Coordinates of C-alpha atoms in Angstrom, one line a residue:
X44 CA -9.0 19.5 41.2
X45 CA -11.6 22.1 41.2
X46 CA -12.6 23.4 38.0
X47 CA -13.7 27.2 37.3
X48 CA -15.6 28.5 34.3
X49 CA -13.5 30.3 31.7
X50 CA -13.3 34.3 31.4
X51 CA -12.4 34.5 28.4
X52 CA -14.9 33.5 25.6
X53 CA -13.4 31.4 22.5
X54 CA -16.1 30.1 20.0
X55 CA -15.8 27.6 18.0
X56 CA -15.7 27.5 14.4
X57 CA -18.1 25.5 12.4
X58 CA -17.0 21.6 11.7
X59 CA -13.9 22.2 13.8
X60 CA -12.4 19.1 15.4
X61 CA -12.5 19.1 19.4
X62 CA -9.0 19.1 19.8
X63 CA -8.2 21.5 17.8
X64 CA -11.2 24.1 19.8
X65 CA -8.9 23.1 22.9
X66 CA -5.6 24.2 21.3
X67 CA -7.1 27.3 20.3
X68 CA -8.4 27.6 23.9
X69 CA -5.3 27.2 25.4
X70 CA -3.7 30.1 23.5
X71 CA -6.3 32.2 24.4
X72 CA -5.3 31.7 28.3
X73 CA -1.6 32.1 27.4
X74 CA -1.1 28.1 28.3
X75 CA 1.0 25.2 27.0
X76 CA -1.5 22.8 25.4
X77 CA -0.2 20.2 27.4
X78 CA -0.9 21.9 31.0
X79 CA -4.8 22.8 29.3
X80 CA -5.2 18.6 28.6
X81 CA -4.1 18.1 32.0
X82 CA -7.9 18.9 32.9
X83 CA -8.9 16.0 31.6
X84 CA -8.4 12.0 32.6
X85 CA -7.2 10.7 29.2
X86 CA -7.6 7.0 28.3
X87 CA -4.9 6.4 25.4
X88 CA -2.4 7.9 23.8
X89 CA -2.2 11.0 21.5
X90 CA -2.2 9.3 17.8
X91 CA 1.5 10.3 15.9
X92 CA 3.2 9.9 12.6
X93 CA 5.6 6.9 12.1
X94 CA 8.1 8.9 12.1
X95 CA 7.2 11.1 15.5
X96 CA 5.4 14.1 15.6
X97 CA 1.8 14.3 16.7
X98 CA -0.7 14.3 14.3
X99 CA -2.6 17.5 13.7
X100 CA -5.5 15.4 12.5
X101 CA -5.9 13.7 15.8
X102 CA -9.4 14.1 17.4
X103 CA -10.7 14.0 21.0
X104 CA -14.0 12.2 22.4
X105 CA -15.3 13.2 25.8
X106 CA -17.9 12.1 28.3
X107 CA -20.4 14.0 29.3
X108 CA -18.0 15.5 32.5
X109 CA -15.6 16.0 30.3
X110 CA -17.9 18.2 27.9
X111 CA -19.2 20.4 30.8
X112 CA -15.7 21.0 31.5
X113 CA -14.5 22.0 27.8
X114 CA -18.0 24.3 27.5
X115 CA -17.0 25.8 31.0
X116 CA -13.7 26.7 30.0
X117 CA -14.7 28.4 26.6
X118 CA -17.7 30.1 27.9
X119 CA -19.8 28.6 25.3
X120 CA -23.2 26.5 26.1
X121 CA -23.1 22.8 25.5
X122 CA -25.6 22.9 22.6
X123 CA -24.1 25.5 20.4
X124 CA -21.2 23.0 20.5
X125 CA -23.1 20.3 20.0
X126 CA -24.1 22.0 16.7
X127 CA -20.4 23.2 15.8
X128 CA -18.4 20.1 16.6
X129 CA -19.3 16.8 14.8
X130 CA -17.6 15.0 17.4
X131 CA -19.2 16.5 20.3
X132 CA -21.7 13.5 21.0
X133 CA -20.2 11.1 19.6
X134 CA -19.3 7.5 22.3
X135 CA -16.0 6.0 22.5
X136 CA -16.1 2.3 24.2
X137 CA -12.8 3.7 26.1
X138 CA -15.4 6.2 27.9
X139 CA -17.7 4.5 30.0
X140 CA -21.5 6.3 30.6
X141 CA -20.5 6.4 34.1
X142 CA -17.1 8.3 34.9
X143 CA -18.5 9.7 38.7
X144 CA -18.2 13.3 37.4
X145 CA -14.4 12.8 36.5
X146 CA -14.0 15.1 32.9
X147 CA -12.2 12.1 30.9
X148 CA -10.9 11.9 27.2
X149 CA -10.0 9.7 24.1
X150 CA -8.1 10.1 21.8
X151 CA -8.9 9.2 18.0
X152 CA -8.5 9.6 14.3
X153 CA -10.1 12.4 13.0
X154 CA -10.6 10.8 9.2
X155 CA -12.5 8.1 11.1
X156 CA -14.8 10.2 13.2
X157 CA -16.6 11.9 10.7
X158 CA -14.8 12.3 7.4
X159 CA -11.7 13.9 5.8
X160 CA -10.3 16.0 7.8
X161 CA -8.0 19.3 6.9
X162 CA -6.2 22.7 7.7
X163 CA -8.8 25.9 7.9
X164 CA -7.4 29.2 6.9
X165 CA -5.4 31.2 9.3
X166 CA -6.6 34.3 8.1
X167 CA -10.4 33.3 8.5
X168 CA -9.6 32.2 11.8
X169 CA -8.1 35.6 12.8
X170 CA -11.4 37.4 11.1
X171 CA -13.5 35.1 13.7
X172 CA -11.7 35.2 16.9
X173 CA -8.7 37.7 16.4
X174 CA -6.0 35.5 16.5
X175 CA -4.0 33.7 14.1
X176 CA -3.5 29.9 15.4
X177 CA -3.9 27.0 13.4
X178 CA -7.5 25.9 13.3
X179 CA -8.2 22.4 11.9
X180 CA -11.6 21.2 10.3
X181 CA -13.3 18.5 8.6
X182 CA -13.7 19.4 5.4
X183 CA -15.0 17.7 2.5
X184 CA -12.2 18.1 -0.9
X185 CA -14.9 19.9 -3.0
X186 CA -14.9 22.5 -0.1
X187 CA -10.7 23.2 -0.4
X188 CA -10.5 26.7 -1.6
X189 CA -10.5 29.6 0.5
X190 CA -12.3 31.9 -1.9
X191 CA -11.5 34.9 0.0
X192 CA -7.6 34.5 0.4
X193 CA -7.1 32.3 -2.5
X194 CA -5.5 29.1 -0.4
X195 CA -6.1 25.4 -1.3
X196 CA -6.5 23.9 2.3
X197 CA -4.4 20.6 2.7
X198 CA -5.3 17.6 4.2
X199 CA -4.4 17.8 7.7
X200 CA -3.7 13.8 8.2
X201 CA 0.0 13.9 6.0
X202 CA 3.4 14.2 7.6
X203 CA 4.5 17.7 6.2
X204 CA 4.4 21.3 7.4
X205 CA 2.3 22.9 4.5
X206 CA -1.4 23.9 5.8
X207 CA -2.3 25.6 2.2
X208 CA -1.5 26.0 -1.3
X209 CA -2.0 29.2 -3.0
X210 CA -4.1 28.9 -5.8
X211 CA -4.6 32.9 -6.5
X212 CA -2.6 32.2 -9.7
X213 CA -5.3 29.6 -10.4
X214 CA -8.3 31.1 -10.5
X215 CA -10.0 27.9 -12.2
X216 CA -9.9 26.2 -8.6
X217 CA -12.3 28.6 -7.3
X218 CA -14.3 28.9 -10.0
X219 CA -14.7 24.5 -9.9
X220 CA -15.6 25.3 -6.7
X221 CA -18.7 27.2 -7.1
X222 CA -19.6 25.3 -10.2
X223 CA -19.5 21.7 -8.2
X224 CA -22.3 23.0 -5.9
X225 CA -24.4 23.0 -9.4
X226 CA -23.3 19.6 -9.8
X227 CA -24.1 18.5 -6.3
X228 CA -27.7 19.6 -7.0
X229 CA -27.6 17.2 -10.4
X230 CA -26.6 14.3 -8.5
X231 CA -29.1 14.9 -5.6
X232 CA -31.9 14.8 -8.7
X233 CA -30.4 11.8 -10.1
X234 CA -30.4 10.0 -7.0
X235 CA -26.4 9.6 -6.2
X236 CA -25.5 10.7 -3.5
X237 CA -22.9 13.8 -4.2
X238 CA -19.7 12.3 -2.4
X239 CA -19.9 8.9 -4.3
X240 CA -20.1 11.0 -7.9
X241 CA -17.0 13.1 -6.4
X242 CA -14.8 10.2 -5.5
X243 CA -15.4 8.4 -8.6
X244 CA -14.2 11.3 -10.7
X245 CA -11.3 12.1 -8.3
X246 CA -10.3 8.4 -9.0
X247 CA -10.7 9.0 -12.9
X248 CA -8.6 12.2 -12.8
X249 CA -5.9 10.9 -10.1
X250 CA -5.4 8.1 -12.4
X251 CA -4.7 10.3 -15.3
X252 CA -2.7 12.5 -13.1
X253 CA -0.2 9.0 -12.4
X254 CA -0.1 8.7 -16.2
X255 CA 0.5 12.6 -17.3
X256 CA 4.0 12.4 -17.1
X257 CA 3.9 10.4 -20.5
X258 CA 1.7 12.7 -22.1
X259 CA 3.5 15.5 -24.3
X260 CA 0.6 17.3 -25.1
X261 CA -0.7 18.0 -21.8
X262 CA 0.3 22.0 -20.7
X263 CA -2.4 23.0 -18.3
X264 CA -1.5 20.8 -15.2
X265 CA 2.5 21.3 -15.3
X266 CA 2.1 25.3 -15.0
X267 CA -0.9 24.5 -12.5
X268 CA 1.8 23.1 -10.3
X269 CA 4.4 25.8 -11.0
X270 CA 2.0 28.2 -9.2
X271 CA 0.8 26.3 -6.6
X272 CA 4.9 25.5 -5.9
X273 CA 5.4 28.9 -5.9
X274 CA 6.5 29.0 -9.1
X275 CA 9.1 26.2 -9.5
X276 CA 8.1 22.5 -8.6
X277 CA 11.8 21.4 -10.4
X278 CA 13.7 20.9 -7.4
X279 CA 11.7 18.1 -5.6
X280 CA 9.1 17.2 -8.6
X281 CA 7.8 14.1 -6.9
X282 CA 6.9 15.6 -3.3
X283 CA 5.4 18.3 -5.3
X284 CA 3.4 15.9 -8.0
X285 CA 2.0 14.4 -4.2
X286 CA 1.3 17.5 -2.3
X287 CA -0.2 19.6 -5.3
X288 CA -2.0 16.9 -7.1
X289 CA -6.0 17.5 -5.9
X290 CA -5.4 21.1 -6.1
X291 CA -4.1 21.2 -9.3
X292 CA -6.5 18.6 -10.7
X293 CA -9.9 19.9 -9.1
X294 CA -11.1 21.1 -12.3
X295 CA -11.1 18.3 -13.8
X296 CA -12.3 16.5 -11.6
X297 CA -15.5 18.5 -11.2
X298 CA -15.8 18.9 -14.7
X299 CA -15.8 14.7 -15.4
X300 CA -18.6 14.6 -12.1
X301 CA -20.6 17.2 -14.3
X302 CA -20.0 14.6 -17.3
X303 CA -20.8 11.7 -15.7
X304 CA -24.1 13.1 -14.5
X305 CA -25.1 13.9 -18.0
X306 CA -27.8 12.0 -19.6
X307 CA -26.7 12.8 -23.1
X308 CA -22.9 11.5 -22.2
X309 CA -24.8 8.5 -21.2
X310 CA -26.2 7.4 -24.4
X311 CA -22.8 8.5 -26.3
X312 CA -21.9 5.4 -23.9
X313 CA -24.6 3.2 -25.4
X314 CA -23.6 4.4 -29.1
X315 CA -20.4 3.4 -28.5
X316 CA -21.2 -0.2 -27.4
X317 CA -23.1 -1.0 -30.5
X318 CA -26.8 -0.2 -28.9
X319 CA -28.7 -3.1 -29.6
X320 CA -25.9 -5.1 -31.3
X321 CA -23.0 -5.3 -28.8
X322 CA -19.1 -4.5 -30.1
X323 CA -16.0 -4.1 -28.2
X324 CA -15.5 -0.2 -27.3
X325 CA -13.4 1.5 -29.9
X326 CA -10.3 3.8 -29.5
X327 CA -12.1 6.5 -31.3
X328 CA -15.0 6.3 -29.2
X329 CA -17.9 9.6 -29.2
X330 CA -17.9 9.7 -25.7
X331 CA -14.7 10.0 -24.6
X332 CA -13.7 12.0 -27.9
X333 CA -16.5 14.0 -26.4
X334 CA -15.1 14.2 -22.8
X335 CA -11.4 15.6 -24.0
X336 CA -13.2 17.9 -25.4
X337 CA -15.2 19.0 -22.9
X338 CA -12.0 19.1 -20.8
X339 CA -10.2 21.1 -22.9
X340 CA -8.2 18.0 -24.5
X341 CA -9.1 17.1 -27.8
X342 CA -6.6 14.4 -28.0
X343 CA -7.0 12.9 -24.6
X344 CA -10.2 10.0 -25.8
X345 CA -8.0 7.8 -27.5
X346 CA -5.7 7.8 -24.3
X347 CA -8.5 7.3 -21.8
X348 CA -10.7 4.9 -24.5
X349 CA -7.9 2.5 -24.2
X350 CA -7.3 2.9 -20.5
X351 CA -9.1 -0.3 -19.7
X352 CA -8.2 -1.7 -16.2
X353 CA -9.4 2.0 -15.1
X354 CA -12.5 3.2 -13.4
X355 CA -13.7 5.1 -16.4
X356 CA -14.1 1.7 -18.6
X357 CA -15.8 0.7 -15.2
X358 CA -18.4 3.0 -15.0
X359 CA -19.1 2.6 -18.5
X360 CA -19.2 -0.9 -18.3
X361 CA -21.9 -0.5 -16.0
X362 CA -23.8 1.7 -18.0
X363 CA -24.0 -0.4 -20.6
X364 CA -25.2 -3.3 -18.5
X365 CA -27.5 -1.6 -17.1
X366 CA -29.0 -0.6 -20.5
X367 CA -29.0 -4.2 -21.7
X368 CA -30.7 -5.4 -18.7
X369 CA -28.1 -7.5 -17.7
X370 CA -26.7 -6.1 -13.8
X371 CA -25.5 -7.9 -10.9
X372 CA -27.1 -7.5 -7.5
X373 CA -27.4 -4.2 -6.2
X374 CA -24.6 -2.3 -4.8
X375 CA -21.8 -4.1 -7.6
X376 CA -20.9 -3.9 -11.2
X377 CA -24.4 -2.6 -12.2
X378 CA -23.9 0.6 -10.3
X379 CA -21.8 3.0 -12.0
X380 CA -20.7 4.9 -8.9
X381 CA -19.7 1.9 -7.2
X382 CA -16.0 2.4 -7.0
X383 CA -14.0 -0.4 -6.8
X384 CA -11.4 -0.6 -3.8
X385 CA -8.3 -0.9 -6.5
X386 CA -9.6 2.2 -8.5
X387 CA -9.5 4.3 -5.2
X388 CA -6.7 7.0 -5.8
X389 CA -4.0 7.0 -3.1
X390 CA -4.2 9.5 -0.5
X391 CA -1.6 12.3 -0.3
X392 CA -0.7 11.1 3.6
X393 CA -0.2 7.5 1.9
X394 CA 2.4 8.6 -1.1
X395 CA 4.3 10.7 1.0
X396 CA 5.1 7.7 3.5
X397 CA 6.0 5.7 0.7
X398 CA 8.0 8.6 -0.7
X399 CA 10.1 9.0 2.8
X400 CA 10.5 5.5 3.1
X401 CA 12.0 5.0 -0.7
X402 CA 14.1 8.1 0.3
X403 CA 15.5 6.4 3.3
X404 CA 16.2 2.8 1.9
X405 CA 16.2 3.2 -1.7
X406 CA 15.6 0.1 -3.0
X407 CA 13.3 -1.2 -0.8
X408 CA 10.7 -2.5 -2.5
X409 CA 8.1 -0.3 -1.8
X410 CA 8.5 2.1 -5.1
X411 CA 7.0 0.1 -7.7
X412 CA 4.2 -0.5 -5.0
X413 CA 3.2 2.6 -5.5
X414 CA 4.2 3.5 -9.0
X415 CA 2.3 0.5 -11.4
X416 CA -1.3 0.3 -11.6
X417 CA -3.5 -2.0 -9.3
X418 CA -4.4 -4.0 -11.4
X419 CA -0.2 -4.9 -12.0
X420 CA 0.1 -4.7 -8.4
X421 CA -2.7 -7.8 -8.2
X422 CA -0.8 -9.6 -10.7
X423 CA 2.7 -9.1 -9.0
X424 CA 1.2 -10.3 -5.3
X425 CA -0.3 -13.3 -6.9
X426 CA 2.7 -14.1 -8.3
X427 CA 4.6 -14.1 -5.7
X428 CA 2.0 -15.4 -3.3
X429 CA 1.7 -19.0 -6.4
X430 CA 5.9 -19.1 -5.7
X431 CA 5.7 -19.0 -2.3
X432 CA 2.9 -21.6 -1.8
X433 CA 5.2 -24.0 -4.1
X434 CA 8.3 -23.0 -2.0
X435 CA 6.4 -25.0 0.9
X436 CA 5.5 -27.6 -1.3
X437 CA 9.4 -27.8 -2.0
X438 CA 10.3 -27.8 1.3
X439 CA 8.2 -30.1 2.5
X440 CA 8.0 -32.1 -0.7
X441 CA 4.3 -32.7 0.1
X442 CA 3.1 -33.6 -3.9
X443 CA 5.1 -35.0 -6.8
X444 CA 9.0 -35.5 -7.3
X445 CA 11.3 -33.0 -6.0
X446 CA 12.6 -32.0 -9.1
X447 CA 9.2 -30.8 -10.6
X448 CA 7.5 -28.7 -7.8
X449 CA 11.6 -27.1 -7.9
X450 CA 10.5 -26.6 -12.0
X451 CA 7.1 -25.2 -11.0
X452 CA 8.3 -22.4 -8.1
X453 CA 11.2 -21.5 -10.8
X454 CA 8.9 -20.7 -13.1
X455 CA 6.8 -18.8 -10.5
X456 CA 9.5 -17.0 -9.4
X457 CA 10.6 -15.7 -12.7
X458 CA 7.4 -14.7 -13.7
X459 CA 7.3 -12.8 -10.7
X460 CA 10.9 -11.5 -11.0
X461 CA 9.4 -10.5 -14.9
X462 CA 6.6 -8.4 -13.5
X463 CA 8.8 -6.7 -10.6
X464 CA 11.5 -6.1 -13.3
X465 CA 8.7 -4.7 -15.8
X466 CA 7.1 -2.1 -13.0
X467 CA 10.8 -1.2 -12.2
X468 CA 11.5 -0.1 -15.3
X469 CA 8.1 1.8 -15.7
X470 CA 9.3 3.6 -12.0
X471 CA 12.5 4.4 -13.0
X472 CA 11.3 5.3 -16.9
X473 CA 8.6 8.0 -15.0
X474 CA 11.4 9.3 -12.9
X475 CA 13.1 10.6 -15.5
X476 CA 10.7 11.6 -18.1
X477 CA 9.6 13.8 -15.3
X478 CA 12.9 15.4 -14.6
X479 CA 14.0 13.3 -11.9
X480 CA 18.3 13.6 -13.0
X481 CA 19.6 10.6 -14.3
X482 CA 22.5 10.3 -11.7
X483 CA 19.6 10.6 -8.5
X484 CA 17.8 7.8 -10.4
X485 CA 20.7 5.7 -10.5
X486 CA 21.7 6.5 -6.7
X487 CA 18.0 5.4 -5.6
X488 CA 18.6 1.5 -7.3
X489 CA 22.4 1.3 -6.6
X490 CA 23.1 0.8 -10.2
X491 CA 26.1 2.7 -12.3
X492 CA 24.8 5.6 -14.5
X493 CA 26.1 4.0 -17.8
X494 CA 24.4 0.6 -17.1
X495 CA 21.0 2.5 -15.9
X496 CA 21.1 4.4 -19.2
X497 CA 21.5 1.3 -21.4
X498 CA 18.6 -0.8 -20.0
X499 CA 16.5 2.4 -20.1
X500 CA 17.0 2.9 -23.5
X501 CA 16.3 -1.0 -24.3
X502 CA 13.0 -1.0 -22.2
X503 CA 12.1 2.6 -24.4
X504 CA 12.8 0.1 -27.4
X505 CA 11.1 -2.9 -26.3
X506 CA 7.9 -0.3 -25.8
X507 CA 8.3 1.2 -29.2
X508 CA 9.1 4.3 -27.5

């Protein structure tokens, strides 16, 4: 097939992903996308969602005959794509150096190609190029907001139709915005690089987001996620809790960054250990009294003082540490923007699969996954994995009598059972504290209203609640 430049120009737009520059270029031929790819000899499979659907977050790699082709066809030189793409240059072992002039193609993941990856603004994308087509970018989360047209931009790798939120009924997302390029300049002068203080403070805030639906006093992030819901998030509260929770939370989270950066925060920190005679770190604590206060929350220290499996504790663990000389080796406990892998917040692609797949098969197993802490999820797996190991023993009654590695793995197993009953009840407690109706509760763990009322009043009890 002989290939002709393009007449018609299309540029691209900057950190836009490769395939998503080709979409646009087929629209502005008039052509299926699929007859446009044809041009190209593809080596795998177009990435999709479990449960079909191809994913808009799905990236292209090309070799260098492939890239003459794509510049050809949008009338733009190979450089200024270079500098507009991040994937442009970028080798895929699928695409050999050599292809004998033959335009070939990859396909990948976007998130692993060169970070998160999300929806751009329609309406920017008209302003550019005159039409309104769905653009797709990478995008960092501290860059979300469309300033101009007041959107949230979502992430692009989640199984759902929403590209944007609209945040023009909160104006304290743009305004984080703009103040987290101040704190990107602190960081830089501390020596932390930006995106490690970001995700840390995103895993502080997400984690507080998980527990909000406990807390009575907090006002600001329910109405957040009214507006963002357009108005009413009632009628499917736990998609919504997924979908809208970095929008609504981005305040916060740029305002703990700003904390966490701050010297003087530090040494509230070292106060609070005892300084030079170490204590335990009380409830009342002055740093995190200080940090409710700074976000607004006066009674919020006590509730994240006593939060101690979480990554706040962490970091200031490690601040401490470090101020008593006693650290690890680099790149562990003794860095305070180390963040551990079971302090990493869930992603809003990962809670909605779980979400469709409790929907589906309630019951399933997979809710309380997602619902306890990590920590409790670490205790339930090891559990379970200590049961199973005696099972084998049982089975193959490879040490002691019979009878006692029986006594052992029943004891494992209702330990286990204990912990899986415990996170249950925490799932199904959550549910309806946050207006999930009593009756859907019951339908999702097959159990009869009446009974499901009883137990949830005993657990309530049993909490002191």
């Amino acid at each position: 097939m002989t290939h002709h430049p393009g007449v018609l120009r299309t540029a691209p737009l900057r950190q836009e992903t490769t395939s998503s520059l080709i979409c646009r270029i087929a629209n502005r031929y008039g052509l299926e996308t699929m007859a446009l790819r044809s041009c190209w000899h593809w080596r795998n499979y177009q990435p999709g969602h479990d449960g079909g659907g191809a994913r808009a977050d799905a990236e292209v790699l090309l070799n260098a005959a492939g890239r003459q082709l794509l510049a050809g066809l949008c009338g733009v030189k190979e450089d200024v794509l270079a500098r507009a793409l991040p994937s442009w240059e970028l080798e895929d072992s699928k695409l050999p150096a050599e292809e004998d002039g033959v335009p070939a193609a990859a396909w990948r993941i976007g998130g692993a190609v060169a970070g998160p990856v999300a929806f751009g603004c329609r309406l920017c994308g008209a302003r550019r190029t005159g039409t309104a087509v769905r653009v797709v970018r990478y995008t960092p989360r501290w860059q979300r907001v469309c300033v101009r047209h007041g959107r949230w931009l979502l992430d692009a790798d989640a199984d759902q139709p929403l590209e944007y939120l609209d945040v023009r009924g909160v104006p304290e997302a743009a305004a984080a915005q703009r103040r987290w390029a101040r704190v990107a300049r602190r960081a830089v002068r501390a020596g932390v690089e930006p995106e490690r203080v970001f995700a840390l403070a995103h895993a502080v805030v997400a984690r507080w987001w998980g527990q909000a639906l406990q807390w009575e006093r907090e006002t600001v992030w329910p109405r957040r996620l009214h507006q963002v819901a357009g108005g009413d998030a009632g009628g499917d509260l736990e998609r919504w809790r997924i979908v809208g929770r970095d929008a609504v939370v981005f305040p916060e989270v740029v305002a703990v960054a700003d904390a966490l950066l701050d010297p003087a925060m530090a040494e509230l920190v070292w106060a609070d250990s005892g300084a030079g005679r170490p204590r335990a770190l009380p409830a009342d604590g002055l740093f995190c009294r200080r940090l409710g206060e700074r976000l607004g929350r006066g009674w919020l220290g006590p509730l994240a003082a006593t939060d101690h499996s979480g990554p706040l504790i962490a970091w200031m663990g490690s601040v401490i540490r470090i101020r008593r000389g006693a650290g690890g080796p680099p790149g562990y406990d003794n860095d305070p923007w180390w963040l551990r892998q079971e302090h990493q917040s869930a992603t809003m692609a990962g809670q909605l699969r779980v979400l469709g797949k409790e929907m589906k098969a309630p019951g399933s197993g997979t809710m309380w996954r997602a619902a306890v802490p990590a920590e409790q999820r670490r205790l339930i797996t090891s559990a379970v994995d200590s049961a199973e190991e005696q099972l084998l023993q049982l089975r193959g009654v490879q040490t002691g009598p019979t009878a006692e590695v029986a006594r052992r793995l029943l004891r494992g197993l209702g330990h286990s059972a204990g912990l899986i009953e415990n996170a249950w009840k925490r799932t199904a407690v959550a549910a309806v504290n946050g207006g999930v109706p009593l009756e859907e509760v019951a339908r999702w763990v097959d159990m009869p209203v009446e009974v499901l009322s009883q137990m949830l009043t005993a657990g309530r009890q049993e909490n002191g609640g």
